[in-house]
Amino acid sequence: MEFVLNALVMGYRPLWNAERHLSGVQLFLHDDPDTPVDSAHLLRILREMWAPASPLLLLSPQSPQLLQALLSHITPCPSWVLEVQSAWLAHSPDLQASVAQAAQRGIALVWRGGMNHLPTSAEANDYVCSLLHLDPQDALILMRATVDQPVPQRLALLEGQMYEDIHSQSLARRCLEHYHASAIAGWPTEDVLHRIRGARVLHPSHEHVLRLMKAVDADQSLETFEAILSEDPLLAYRFMLYANSAALGARNPINSLRRALVMLGYGTLKEWLATQLVHASHEKDLQPIRLSSVMRAQLTSHLLDAGVSQELRSEVYLCGLFSRLHEVLDEPLETTLTRLPLSERIPDAAVRGQGPYAPSLQLAQALEREDGEDTIRALCEEHDISIEHVNRSLLRLICEWPNQRPSWASS
């Protein structure tokens, strides 16, 4: 039997709570019908890697066969809950029986399906929560309705559940703030950015600007400054624009955050941060977009060969961090990146899909999709990257992400 981390293709989707913080991660698990998966070994690996402070894992098997195998071997654990796709249950009495038995053993299960085909009250007792999606027409009706406007009973959302495929900022707010959803799977990035652009110019996060100001006042290390800058793509981008501006008269191009910090010095950095703080953004709906960019950057960097120097790894991190700036700034990414004297390897990968960083960035992007399996397999084969390396990189990063677990999750 093939080693389990080579036999599966993984992907992920963040789960965001009402504070727009990470509350867990949906871990997509794709198996090959011709390759048996040692699901017991997978669960042992996850149990050994996960710490009490790690995000809750919503294990999301992408085939009934893998779900059945996991149901047979899974044990109660505060690190995970197991997703059950409702569409599979209707055609498999054996799967229904396995779900019922797992629930009796104390396994935390999540029912995933549409709002128009909810489980019966008796069936619902087997699940700690649901991951629900709305019919597109129903979602449109709710998007257009004000929060205090009556809606048909069939459209009344269930409190405390998780929701997916929410493409509207107003609907996401309705779910999280009016119906106290425990999480939104994914985020309506396009709609949030469209609405905010229409209201005002996008600015870096107030939280990150203030954190960096406090770090400078406390005389902390350059590594700390760089880490804070690296958590906000807009702040990092504007900082590098400023470092290369004519006003500072830099003799040579500054192409990294570290070099910019060294060249500017504390006094100039503090003055610049003070100007940023005046207009910094308090918009909480931007937080998932910021964090998603950081997740992509971390993955892009970690997927690169382990022998690469720290300087190059930081460059690859910037490649991932800046790869979504076109969404935020509403302009072609090539236009955005040409304003900075970056290594040509960054636009090669982020704009043209070429060069040494392109495989890592493309893998990081594919890992964000539930349907990314074929792309991941093709990229690994084309560039001689092991699927085990990709899966280990993903799991190591996920288990370190800061989070706030939902109230229904075991502690």
mmCIF file of N, CA, C and O in Angstrom, residues 111 118-127:
data_model
loop_
_atom_site.group_PDB
_atom_site.id
_atom_site.type_symbol
_atom_site.label_atom_id
_atom_site.label_comp_id
_atom_site.label_asym_id
_atom_site.label_seq_id
_atom_site.Cartn_x
_atom_site.Cartn_y
_atom_site.Cartn_z
ATOM 1 N N TRP A 111 -22.731 17.585 8.782
ATOM 2 C CA TRP A 111 -23.588 17.290 7.631
ATOM 3 C C TRP A 111 -23.397 18.391 6.598
ATOM 4 O O TRP A 111 -23.512 19.579 6.911
ATOM 5 N N LEU A 118 -32.711 19.421 4.028
ATOM 6 C CA LEU A 118 -32.113 19.267 5.351
ATOM 7 C C LEU A 118 -32.412 17.879 5.931
ATOM 8 O O LEU A 118 -33.404 17.247 5.572
ATOM 9 N N PRO A 119 -31.560 17.381 6.830
ATOM 10 C CA PRO A 119 -31.831 16.092 7.464
ATOM 11 C C PRO A 119 -33.034 16.175 8.390
ATOM 12 O O PRO A 119 -33.415 17.263 8.848
ATOM 13 N N THR A 120 -33.637 15.031 8.666
ATOM 14 C CA THR A 120 -34.733 14.995 9.632
ATOM 15 C C THR A 120 -34.188 15.282 11.030
ATOM 16 O O THR A 120 -32.969 15.248 11.260
ATOM 17 N N SER A 121 -35.081 15.539 11.958
ATOM 18 C CA SER A 121 -34.654 15.819 13.339
ATOM 19 C C SER A 121 -33.859 14.660 13.916
ATOM 20 O O SER A 121 -32.844 14.858 14.601
ATOM 21 N N ALA A 122 -34.308 13.438 13.630
ATOM 22 C CA ALA A 122 -33.601 12.264 14.129
ATOM 23 C C ALA A 122 -32.208 12.154 13.524
ATOM 24 O O ALA A 122 -31.233 11.866 14.226
ATOM 25 N N GLU A 123 -32.114 12.402 12.220
ATOM 26 C CA GLU A 123 -30.809 12.331 11.554
ATOM 27 C C GLU A 123 -29.889 13.444 12.043
ATOM 28 O O GLU A 123 -28.674 13.241 12.192
ATOM 29 N N ALA A 124 -30.461 14.615 12.270
ATOM 30 C CA ALA A 124 -29.648 15.762 12.679
ATOM 31 C C ALA A 124 -28.954 15.515 14.013
ATOM 32 O O ALA A 124 -27.911 16.124 14.291
ATOM 33 N N ASN A 125 -29.503 14.621 14.833
ATOM 34 C CA ASN A 125 -28.892 14.325 16.129
ATOM 35 C C ASN A 125 -27.518 13.682 16.010
ATOM 36 O O ASN A 125 -26.755 13.656 16.976
ATOM 37 N N ASP A 126 -27.212 13.142 14.829
ATOM 38 C CA ASP A 126 -25.912 12.509 14.621
ATOM 39 C C ASP A 126 -24.803 13.523 14.347
ATOM 40 O O ASP A 126 -23.622 13.146 14.299
ATOM 41 N N TYR A 127 -25.149 14.797 14.172
ATOM 42 C CA TYR A 127 -24.175 15.791 13.714
ATOM 43 C C TYR A 127 -24.010 16.921 14.733
ATOM 44 O O TYR A 127 -24.979 17.357 15.361
#
